[in-house]
Amino acid sequence: MRIQRIVTLLLAGVCAAMVEPGCFSNRQTKAEEEALARWEGVRTGMALQLAQQQFHNGQLDRARQTLLGAIETQSNDARLYLLLAKVMFELQDLPTAQAHLKQAGHLAPDLAEVDYLQGVFAQSTSQWAQAHQAYLAAYQKDPSSQSYLCALAEAKLALGQHQQAAELLSSRFEDFPSSAHLHIAAASSFLAVEDFDRAEQLYQQAIDINPSNAEAQEGLANTFYLAGKYSQASELLAKLIRKEPAEHPGLQRRLADCYLAAGQYSLAIRAYQACLA
């Protein structure tokens, strides 16, 4: 029995000696692979950050080279292809931009920004139906994005879906209560369907949010004019023109039109003459 126990112990020791080096080797290989993967991730992140800086600084060729270099070692990162698509679009190479965007979508099918960029690319060639479809997909994937919401509304306006655009935007005011831009976009939509009261209300709300927003003030003045409120329109237009006369040649013409429509002919003549100066 003692001999059998000794033999058993010896066999166990031999097996342990045979197995242990292999286990250690496997653990070492796995650790090396994990370390390498972490390093590749860090290096990709650094390259992406550098390319983003180059892109925002207008160094498009450098950004392209940085991204292509990163893709050589990390070809499965959708972020690289997404930014490269933006770079190529700015370089006015739309086919290449679309190819890189397609690859980004293949790697990350749930990434809403891919759909959004598809909409931007389609819009750049006035393909509004395709742009609408892409913006809708982006918005459905990420309803929290105000950019996707406004892009979808803009596409609806371009397709003549004014009422739908107005309803879509106004349905999200509670989610973006401090967004003057959203109120302006909604006001423009209601103005397109000649709902002057609603447009006036929304432009005024945008001004309440941001009193210095010139776009909202111009929109309100235009709404006054189209609604036949010439006195209010001319008062607001004159105020805007006094602030920066050289910046508002179109407003000067609209002011003259207001005076003419209101029967204030001497003021209209003076305003038209100012347009020619």
Coordinates of C-alpha atoms in Angstrom, one line a residue:
M1 CA 0.0 0.0 0.0
R2 CA 2.8 2.4 0.9
I3 CA 4.5 1.6 -2.5
Q4 CA 1.3 2.2 -4.3
R5 CA 0.9 5.5 -2.5
I6 CA 4.5 6.5 -3.3
V7 CA 4.0 5.6 -7.0
T8 CA 0.8 7.6 -7.1
L9 CA 2.5 10.6 -5.6
L10 CA 5.4 10.3 -8.1
L11 CA 3.0 10.1 -11.0
A12 CA 1.2 13.1 -9.8
G13 CA 4.4 15.1 -9.5
V14 CA 5.5 14.0 -13.0
C15 CA 2.1 15.1 -14.4
A16 CA 2.3 18.4 -12.7
A17 CA 5.8 19.0 -14.0
M18 CA 4.6 18.2 -17.5
V19 CA 1.4 20.3 -17.3
E20 CA 2.7 23.4 -15.5
P21 CA 5.0 24.8 -18.1
G22 CA 2.3 24.6 -20.7
C23 CA -0.2 26.4 -18.5
F24 CA 2.4 29.1 -17.7
S25 CA 3.1 29.5 -21.4
N26 CA -0.6 29.8 -22.2
R27 CA -1.1 32.4 -19.4
Q28 CA 1.9 34.3 -20.6
T29 CA 0.6 34.3 -24.2
K30 CA -2.8 35.5 -23.2
A31 CA -1.4 38.3 -21.0
E32 CA 0.8 39.4 -23.9
E33 CA -2.2 39.4 -26.3
E34 CA -4.2 41.5 -23.8
A35 CA -1.4 43.9 -23.3
L36 CA -0.9 44.3 -27.1
A37 CA -4.7 44.9 -27.5
R38 CA -4.6 47.6 -24.9
W39 CA -1.6 49.2 -26.5
E40 CA -3.3 49.1 -29.9
G41 CA -6.4 50.7 -28.4
V42 CA -4.3 53.5 -26.8
R43 CA -2.4 54.1 -30.0
T44 CA -5.7 54.2 -32.0
G45 CA -7.2 56.7 -29.6
M46 CA -4.1 58.9 -29.8
A47 CA -4.2 58.8 -33.6
L48 CA -7.9 59.6 -33.6
Q49 CA -7.4 62.5 -31.3
L50 CA -4.6 63.9 -33.4
A51 CA -6.6 63.5 -36.6
Q52 CA -9.6 65.3 -35.0
Q53 CA -7.3 68.2 -34.1
Q54 CA -5.9 68.3 -37.6
F55 CA -9.4 68.1 -39.1
H56 CA -10.7 71.0 -36.9
N57 CA -7.6 73.1 -37.8
G58 CA -8.2 72.6 -41.5
Q59 CA -5.2 70.3 -42.0
L60 CA -7.1 67.9 -44.1
D61 CA -4.3 66.1 -45.9
R62 CA -2.5 65.5 -42.6
A63 CA -5.7 64.2 -41.0
R64 CA -6.1 61.9 -43.9
Q65 CA -2.6 60.5 -43.6
T66 CA -2.9 60.1 -39.9
L67 CA -6.2 58.1 -40.3
L68 CA -4.9 55.9 -43.1
G69 CA -1.8 55.1 -41.0
A70 CA -4.0 54.2 -38.0
I71 CA -6.3 52.0 -40.2
E72 CA -3.3 49.9 -41.3
T73 CA -2.9 48.6 -37.8
Q74 CA -6.5 48.9 -36.5
S75 CA -8.8 48.2 -39.5
N76 CA -11.9 47.3 -37.4
D77 CA -12.4 50.7 -35.7
A78 CA -15.5 52.4 -37.1
R79 CA -14.5 55.8 -35.6
L80 CA -11.4 56.0 -37.9
Y81 CA -13.5 55.4 -41.1
L82 CA -16.2 57.8 -39.9
L83 CA -13.7 60.7 -39.4
L84 CA -12.0 59.7 -42.7
A85 CA -15.3 60.0 -44.5
K86 CA -15.7 63.6 -43.1
V87 CA -12.2 64.5 -44.2
M88 CA -12.7 63.2 -47.7
F89 CA -16.0 65.0 -47.9
E90 CA -14.3 68.3 -47.0
L91 CA -11.7 67.4 -49.7
Q92 CA -14.6 67.2 -52.1
D93 CA -14.0 63.6 -52.9
L94 CA -17.6 62.4 -52.3
P95 CA -17.2 58.8 -53.8
T96 CA -14.3 58.0 -51.5
A97 CA -16.1 59.6 -48.5
Q98 CA -19.1 57.4 -49.2
A99 CA -16.9 54.3 -49.4
H100 CA -15.3 55.0 -46.0
L101 CA -18.8 55.8 -44.5
K102 CA -20.1 52.5 -45.8
Q103 CA -17.3 50.7 -44.1
A104 CA -18.0 52.6 -40.8
G105 CA -21.6 51.5 -41.1
H106 CA -20.6 47.9 -41.7
L107 CA -18.4 47.9 -38.5
A108 CA -20.9 49.8 -36.4
P109 CA -24.5 49.4 -37.8
D110 CA -26.0 51.0 -34.7
L111 CA -24.0 54.2 -34.9
A112 CA -26.4 57.0 -35.6
E113 CA -23.8 59.4 -36.8
V114 CA -23.2 57.1 -39.8
D115 CA -26.8 57.7 -40.9
Y116 CA -26.6 61.4 -40.2
L117 CA -23.5 61.7 -42.4
Q118 CA -25.3 59.7 -45.2
G119 CA -28.0 62.4 -45.0
V120 CA -25.4 65.2 -45.2
F121 CA -23.8 63.6 -48.2
A122 CA -27.2 63.2 -49.9
Q123 CA -28.2 66.7 -49.1
S124 CA -25.0 68.1 -50.6
T125 CA -26.3 66.8 -54.0
S126 CA -29.9 67.9 -53.4
Q127 CA -31.1 64.3 -53.0
W128 CA -33.6 65.3 -50.4
A129 CA -35.6 62.0 -50.3
Q130 CA -32.4 60.0 -49.5
A131 CA -31.4 62.7 -47.0
H132 CA -34.7 62.4 -45.3
Q133 CA -34.5 58.7 -45.0
A134 CA -31.0 58.8 -43.6
Y135 CA -31.8 61.6 -41.1
L136 CA -34.9 59.7 -40.0
A137 CA -32.7 56.6 -39.3
A138 CA -30.3 58.7 -37.3
Y139 CA -33.1 60.4 -35.3
Q140 CA -34.7 57.0 -34.5
K141 CA -31.4 55.6 -33.3
D142 CA -30.6 58.7 -31.2
P143 CA -33.7 60.9 -30.4
S144 CA -31.7 62.9 -27.9
S145 CA -29.7 64.6 -30.6
Q146 CA -31.0 68.1 -31.4
S147 CA -28.8 68.1 -34.6
Y148 CA -30.5 65.0 -35.9
L149 CA -33.9 66.4 -35.1
C150 CA -33.3 69.7 -36.9
A151 CA -31.8 67.9 -39.9
L152 CA -34.9 65.7 -40.2
A153 CA -37.1 68.8 -40.0
E154 CA -35.1 70.6 -42.6
A155 CA -35.4 67.6 -45.0
K156 CA -39.2 67.6 -44.4
L157 CA -39.3 71.3 -45.3
A158 CA -37.3 70.7 -48.4
L159 CA -39.8 68.0 -49.4
G160 CA -42.7 70.3 -48.8
Q161 CA -43.8 68.5 -45.6
H162 CA -44.1 71.8 -43.8
Q163 CA -46.9 70.8 -41.3
Q164 CA -45.1 67.6 -40.4
A165 CA -41.9 69.5 -39.8
A166 CA -43.7 72.0 -37.6
E167 CA -45.4 69.3 -35.5
L168 CA -42.2 67.3 -35.2
L169 CA -40.2 70.3 -33.8
S170 CA -42.9 71.6 -31.5
S171 CA -43.3 68.2 -30.0
R172 CA -39.8 68.3 -28.6
F173 CA -39.8 71.7 -26.8
E174 CA -40.1 70.1 -23.4
D175 CA -36.9 68.2 -24.1
F176 CA -35.0 71.2 -25.3
P177 CA -36.5 74.1 -23.3
S178 CA -33.5 76.4 -23.6
S179 CA -32.9 75.9 -27.4
A180 CA -33.5 79.1 -29.3
H181 CA -32.4 77.3 -32.5
L182 CA -35.2 74.7 -32.1
H183 CA -37.8 77.4 -31.6
I184 CA -36.5 79.3 -34.7
A185 CA -36.7 76.2 -36.8
A186 CA -40.2 75.5 -35.7
A187 CA -41.3 79.1 -36.3
S188 CA -39.9 78.9 -39.8
S189 CA -42.0 75.7 -40.4
F190 CA -45.2 77.4 -39.2
L191 CA -44.4 80.4 -41.3
A192 CA -44.1 78.2 -44.4
V193 CA -47.8 77.1 -43.8
E194 CA -48.8 80.7 -43.1
D195 CA -49.6 80.1 -39.5
F196 CA -48.4 83.6 -38.6
D197 CA -49.7 83.7 -35.0
R198 CA -47.8 80.5 -34.1
A199 CA -44.7 81.6 -35.9
E200 CA -44.8 85.0 -34.1
Q201 CA -45.2 83.2 -30.8
L202 CA -42.2 80.9 -31.4
Y203 CA -39.9 83.6 -32.7
Q204 CA -40.7 85.7 -29.6
Q205 CA -40.0 82.7 -27.4
A206 CA -36.6 82.3 -29.1
I207 CA -35.8 85.9 -28.4
D208 CA -36.8 85.5 -24.8
I209 CA -34.3 82.6 -24.6
N210 CA -31.6 84.5 -26.4
P211 CA -32.3 88.3 -26.7
S212 CA -29.3 88.9 -28.9
N213 CA -30.3 86.2 -31.5
A214 CA -30.4 88.2 -34.8
E215 CA -31.9 85.3 -36.7
A216 CA -34.9 85.2 -34.4
Q217 CA -35.4 89.0 -34.6
E218 CA -35.2 88.9 -38.4
G219 CA -37.7 86.0 -38.5
L220 CA -40.1 87.9 -36.2
A221 CA -39.8 91.0 -38.4
N222 CA -40.5 89.0 -41.5
T223 CA -43.5 87.4 -39.8
F224 CA -44.9 90.8 -39.0
Y225 CA -44.5 91.9 -42.6
L226 CA -46.1 88.8 -44.0
A227 CA -49.0 89.1 -41.5
G228 CA -49.6 92.7 -42.6
K229 CA -48.3 94.1 -39.3
Y230 CA -46.3 96.8 -41.1
S231 CA -45.8 99.1 -38.2
Q232 CA -44.3 96.4 -35.9
A233 CA -42.3 95.1 -38.8
S234 CA -40.8 98.5 -39.7
E235 CA -40.0 99.3 -36.1
L236 CA -38.1 96.1 -35.6
L237 CA -36.4 96.2 -38.9
A238 CA -35.2 99.8 -38.3
K239 CA -33.8 98.8 -35.0
L240 CA -31.8 95.9 -36.5
I241 CA -30.5 98.1 -39.3
R242 CA -29.3 100.8 -36.9
K243 CA -27.2 98.2 -35.0
E244 CA -25.2 97.1 -38.1
P245 CA -26.2 98.9 -41.3
A246 CA -23.7 97.2 -43.5
E247 CA -24.7 93.7 -42.4
H248 CA -28.4 94.0 -43.4
P249 CA -28.8 95.0 -47.1
G250 CA -31.8 92.6 -47.4
L251 CA -33.5 94.1 -44.4
Q252 CA -33.2 97.6 -45.8
R253 CA -35.2 96.4 -48.8
R254 CA -37.8 94.8 -46.6
L255 CA -38.0 98.0 -44.5
A256 CA -38.7 99.9 -47.7
D257 CA -41.4 97.4 -48.7
C258 CA -43.0 97.8 -45.3
Y259 CA -43.2 101.6 -45.6
L260 CA -44.6 101.2 -49.1
A261 CA -47.3 98.7 -48.0
A262 CA -48.2 101.0 -45.1
G263 CA -48.6 104.0 -47.5
Q264 CA -45.6 105.8 -46.0
Y265 CA -44.3 106.8 -49.4
S266 CA -41.7 109.4 -48.3
L267 CA -40.1 106.9 -45.9
A268 CA -40.3 104.2 -48.5
I269 CA -38.4 106.4 -51.1
R270 CA -35.8 107.2 -48.5
A271 CA -35.4 103.5 -47.6
Y272 CA -35.1 102.4 -51.3
Q273 CA -32.5 105.1 -51.9
A274 CA -30.5 103.7 -48.9
C275 CA -30.5 100.3 -50.7
L276 CA -28.7 101.9 -53.7
A277 CA -26.1 103.7 -51.6

